[in-house]
Amino acid sequence: MTALDEQALTALKTAFCYMPKTNDVNEFDHPGRVQQIIEDIETVREVLLINGVDPDEVADEIHPDQANNSSY
């Protein structure tokens, strides 16, 4: 897979911020689609990782005003 250009990567990061977290996907909210949604989330995570982006840090990068300001 080739690396995404900056505009496409920013778009993917933004979209990822609005995707449900894997542990929030359940049969009640997404009947009959749980496995497919989890696979889609994992695909996006993999593409972010391939492009040198930590999926767990994307939300703080895209929305810094909502970032956790923890220090340790």
Backbone as ProteinMPNN parsed JSONL, in Angstrom:
{"seq_chain_A": "MTALDEQALTALKTAFCYMPKTNDVNEFDHPGRVQQIIEDIETVREVLLINGVDPDEVADEIHPDQANNSSY", "coords_chain_A": {"N_chain_A": [[0.851, -1.181, 0.0], [0.533, 2.203, -0.815], [1.668, 5.299, 0.602], [-0.581, 7.74, 1.927], [-1.484, 10.96, 0.575], [-1.093, 14.204, 2.136], [-3.561, 15.579, 2.377], [-5.497, 13.545, 2.024], [-4.801, 11.914, 4.169], [-5.34, 13.609, 6.336], [-8.104, 13.814, 6.006], [-8.84, 11.131, 6.497], [-8.008, 10.878, 9.165], [-9.741, 12.714, 10.391], [-12.254, 11.548, 9.832], [-11.918, 9.184, 11.268], [-12.027, 10.094, 13.866], [-14.726, 10.339, 14.31], [-15.697, 7.82, 14.157], [-17.099, 4.96, 15.806], [-15.685, 3.681, 18.847], [-14.076, 0.526, 19.138], [-14.88, -0.996, 21.394], [-17.338, 0.11, 21.872], [-19.071, -0.796, 20.014], [-21.892, -2.627, 19.535], [-24.435, -5.21, 19.549], [-26.964, -4.224, 20.082], [-27.015, -1.491, 19.296], [-26.111, -1.716, 16.683], [-27.452, -3.796, 15.039], [-26.786, -6.962, 13.672], [-24.534, -6.078, 12.324], [-22.177, -5.898, 13.699], [-19.655, -7.326, 13.53], [-18.745, -6.548, 10.964], [-18.499, -3.75, 11.248], [-16.518, -3.602, 13.231], [-14.401, -4.76, 11.822], [-14.112, -2.816, 9.812], [-13.322, -0.596, 11.334], [-10.86, -1.554, 12.261], [-9.507, -1.757, 9.829], [-9.23, 0.944, 9.086], [-7.654, 1.81, 11.249], [-5.322, 0.324, 10.71], [-4.481, 1.465, 8.255], [-3.919, 4.054, 9.099], [-1.767, 3.495, 10.833], [0.089, 2.436, 8.993], [0.684, 4.76, 7.708], [2.179, 6.091, 9.524], [0.827, 7.147, 11.719], [-0.418, 7.324, 14.967], [-3.275, 5.8, 15.92], [-4.535, 6.156, 18.389], [-3.874, 8.691, 19.148], [-4.993, 10.431, 17.377], [-7.45, 11.886, 17.734], [-6.754, 13.875, 19.601], [-4.972, 15.323, 18.085], [-6.503, 16.243, 15.89], [-8.579, 17.579, 17.153], [-7.5, 19.577, 19.176], [-8.418, 21.297, 21.161], [-10.116, 19.78, 22.634], [-8.576, 17.92, 23.798], [-7.155, 15.673, 26.201], [-5.524, 16.999, 28.906], [-3.411, 15.713, 30.318], [-0.694, 15.033, 32.501], [2.212, 13.21, 33.09]], "CA_chain_A": [[0.0, 0.0, 0.0], [1.299, 3.446, -0.858], [1.313, 6.287, 1.615], [-1.584, 8.729, 1.538], [-1.021, 12.345, 0.586], [-1.456, 14.882, 3.392], [-4.989, 15.895, 2.385], [-6.229, 12.292, 2.241], [-4.505, 11.471, 5.526], [-6.113, 14.474, 7.239], [-9.505, 13.403, 5.884], [-8.993, 9.854, 7.188], [-7.899, 11.154, 10.601], [-10.98, 13.366, 10.811], [-13.313, 10.535, 9.811], [-11.655, 8.234, 12.35], [-12.473, 10.719, 15.123], [-16.17, 10.186, 14.44], [-16.047, 6.399, 14.153], [-17.223, 4.435, 17.172], [-14.577, 2.885, 19.37], [-14.398, -0.893, 18.999], [-15.609, -1.501, 22.562], [-18.676, 0.7, 21.888], [-19.883, -1.434, 18.972], [-22.652, -3.726, 20.131], [-25.565, -5.718, 18.77], [-28.144, -3.385, 20.33], [-26.927, -0.285, 18.473], [-25.76, -2.063, 15.305], [-27.887, -5.186, 14.873], [-26.354, -7.705, 12.514], [-23.394, -5.448, 11.647], [-21.083, -5.718, 14.66], [-18.366, -7.81, 13.025], [-18.337, -5.717, 9.829], [-18.072, -2.448, 11.764], [-15.227, -3.798, 13.899], [-13.409, -4.953, 10.758], [-13.897, -1.516, 9.167], [-12.527, 0.217, 12.267], [-9.499, -2.094, 12.242], [-8.906, -1.39, 8.539], [-8.828, 2.346, 9.171], [-6.518, 1.867, 12.177], [-4.146, -0.196, 10.011], [-4.035, 2.453, 7.272], [-3.28, 5.133, 9.859], [-0.465, 3.009, 11.29], [0.953, 2.351, 7.812], [1.066, 6.126, 7.364], [2.935, 6.667, 10.63], [-0.065, 7.861, 12.628], [-0.927, 6.539, 16.089], [-4.723, 6.018, 15.966], [-4.966, 6.579, 19.715], [-3.537, 10.102, 19.32], [-5.606, 11.211, 16.304], [-8.466, 12.827, 18.218], [-6.083, 15.014, 20.222], [-4.352, 16.101, 17.019], [-7.542, 16.872, 15.079], [-9.365, 18.467, 18.032], [-6.644, 19.843, 20.339], [-9.177, 21.988, 22.208], [-10.819, 18.772, 23.421], [-7.572, 16.94, 24.221], [-6.886, 15.51, 27.62], [-4.299, 17.688, 29.278], [-2.796, 14.972, 31.415], [0.781, 15.042, 32.551], [2.709, 12.123, 33.927]], "C_chain_A": [[0.893, 1.239, 0.0], [0.8, 4.412, 0.203], [0.286, 7.266, 1.058], [-0.952, 10.112, 1.467], [-1.599, 13.04, 1.822], [-2.955, 15.183, 3.479], [-5.827, 14.647, 2.661], [-6.012, 11.786, 3.664], [-5.279, 12.304, 6.547], [-7.593, 14.1, 7.195], [-9.758, 12.095, 6.623], [-8.921, 10.039, 8.698], [-9.2, 11.762, 11.132], [-12.124, 12.361, 10.864], [-13.153, 9.554, 10.966], [-12.127, 8.788, 13.695], [-13.96, 10.492, 15.377], [-16.634, 8.733, 14.367], [-16.224, 5.935, 15.595], [-15.944, 3.708, 17.579], [-15.02, 1.423, 19.342], [-15.224, -1.407, 20.178], [-17.006, -0.888, 22.7], [-19.609, 0.073, 20.847], [-20.576, -2.646, 19.588], [-23.859, -4.067, 19.272], [-26.813, -4.86, 18.956], [-28.149, -2.174, 19.4], [-26.713, -0.584, 16.991], [-26.164, -3.505, 15.011], [-27.435, -5.803, 13.552], [-25.127, -7.159, 11.802], [-22.161, -5.327, 12.53], [-19.738, -6.128, 14.07], [-17.868, -6.946, 11.875], [-17.829, -4.353, 10.293], [-16.722, -2.564, 12.44], [-14.124, -3.995, 12.861], [-13.097, -3.635, 10.05], [-13.041, -0.6, 10.045], [-11.076, -0.245, 12.243], [-8.784, -1.757, 10.933], [-8.414, 0.048, 8.576], [-7.636, 2.507, 10.11], [-5.227, 1.41, 11.487], [-3.596, 0.812, 9.005], [-3.375, 3.637, 7.977], [-1.888, 4.708, 10.306], [0.534, 2.92, 10.137], [1.493, 3.727, 7.439], [1.734, 6.854, 8.533], [2.12, 7.451, 11.634], [-0.534, 6.902, 13.715], [-2.43, 6.798, 16.201], [-5.223, 6.519, 17.317], [-4.673, 8.041, 19.988], [-4.253, 11.01, 18.322], [-6.582, 12.259, 16.829], [-7.828, 14.063, 18.843], [-5.436, 15.912, 19.174], [-5.398, 16.887, 16.228], [-8.34, 17.89, 15.89], [-8.566, 18.791, 19.298], [-7.373, 20.56, 21.481], [-9.946, 21.014, 23.096], [-9.871, 17.708, 23.977], [-7.488, 16.869, 25.733], [-5.558, 16.164, 27.923], [-3.654, 17.002, 30.474], [-1.283, 15.114, 31.346], [1.194, 13.931, 33.496], [4.144, 11.896, 33.692]], "O_chain_A": [[1.884, 1.305, 0.728], [-0.349, 4.342, 0.638], [0.289, 7.579, -0.132], [-0.007, 10.411, 2.197], [-2.499, 12.508, 2.472], [-3.549, 15.052, 4.55], [-6.77, 14.697, 3.451], [-6.943, 11.283, 4.293], [-5.812, 11.761, 7.514], [-8.26, 14.073, 8.229], [-10.774, 11.955, 7.302], [-9.691, 9.422, 9.434], [-9.693, 11.37, 12.19], [-12.879, 12.329, 11.836], [-14.141, 9.139, 11.573], [-12.573, 8.034, 14.56], [-14.4, 10.457, 16.527], [-17.824, 8.45, 14.501], [-15.574, 6.455, 16.502], [-15.219, 3.186, 16.733], [-16.203, 1.125, 19.504], [-16.167, -2.172, 19.981], [-17.781, -1.318, 23.554], [-20.8, 0.381, 20.811], [-19.928, -3.563, 20.093], [-24.248, -3.307, 18.386], [-27.642, -4.788, 18.049], [-29.171, -1.866, 18.786], [-27.096, 0.216, 16.137], [-25.301, -4.348, 14.761], [-27.663, -5.254, 12.474], [-24.712, -7.709, 10.782], [-21.183, -4.699, 12.124], [-18.783, -5.352, 14.109], [-16.677, -6.639, 11.815], [-16.827, -3.859, 9.776], [-15.86, -1.707, 12.242], [-13.03, -3.451, 13.009], [-11.94, -3.368, 9.725], [-12.146, 0.086, 9.552], [-10.162, 0.579, 12.21], [-7.581, -1.498, 10.935], [-7.298, 0.336, 8.142], [-6.708, 3.256, 9.807], [-4.174, 2.026, 11.654], [-2.382, 0.995, 8.911], [-2.372, 4.162, 7.493], [-0.933, 5.473, 10.173], [1.697, 3.29, 10.294], [2.605, 3.854, 6.926], [1.841, 8.08, 8.53], [2.649, 8.322, 12.325], [-0.993, 5.798, 13.42], [-2.83, 7.911, 16.544], [-6.226, 7.229, 17.382], [-5.174, 8.59, 20.97], [-4.134, 12.232, 18.409], [-6.534, 13.412, 16.399], [-8.307, 15.178, 18.637], [-5.36, 17.127, 19.357], [-5.197, 18.064, 15.931], [-8.73, 18.937, 15.372], [-8.92, 18.326, 20.382], [-6.978, 20.437, 22.641], [-10.38, 21.38, 24.188], [-10.313, 16.716, 24.556], [-7.714, 17.849, 26.442], [-4.565, 15.895, 27.247], [-3.387, 17.626, 31.501], [-0.692, 15.289, 30.28], [0.603, 13.74, 34.559], [4.739, 11.015, 34.313]]}, "name": "protein", "num_of_chains": 1, "seq": "MTALDEQALTALKTAFCYMPKTNDVNEFDHPGRVQQIIEDIETVREVLLINGVDPDEVADEIHPDQANNSSY"}
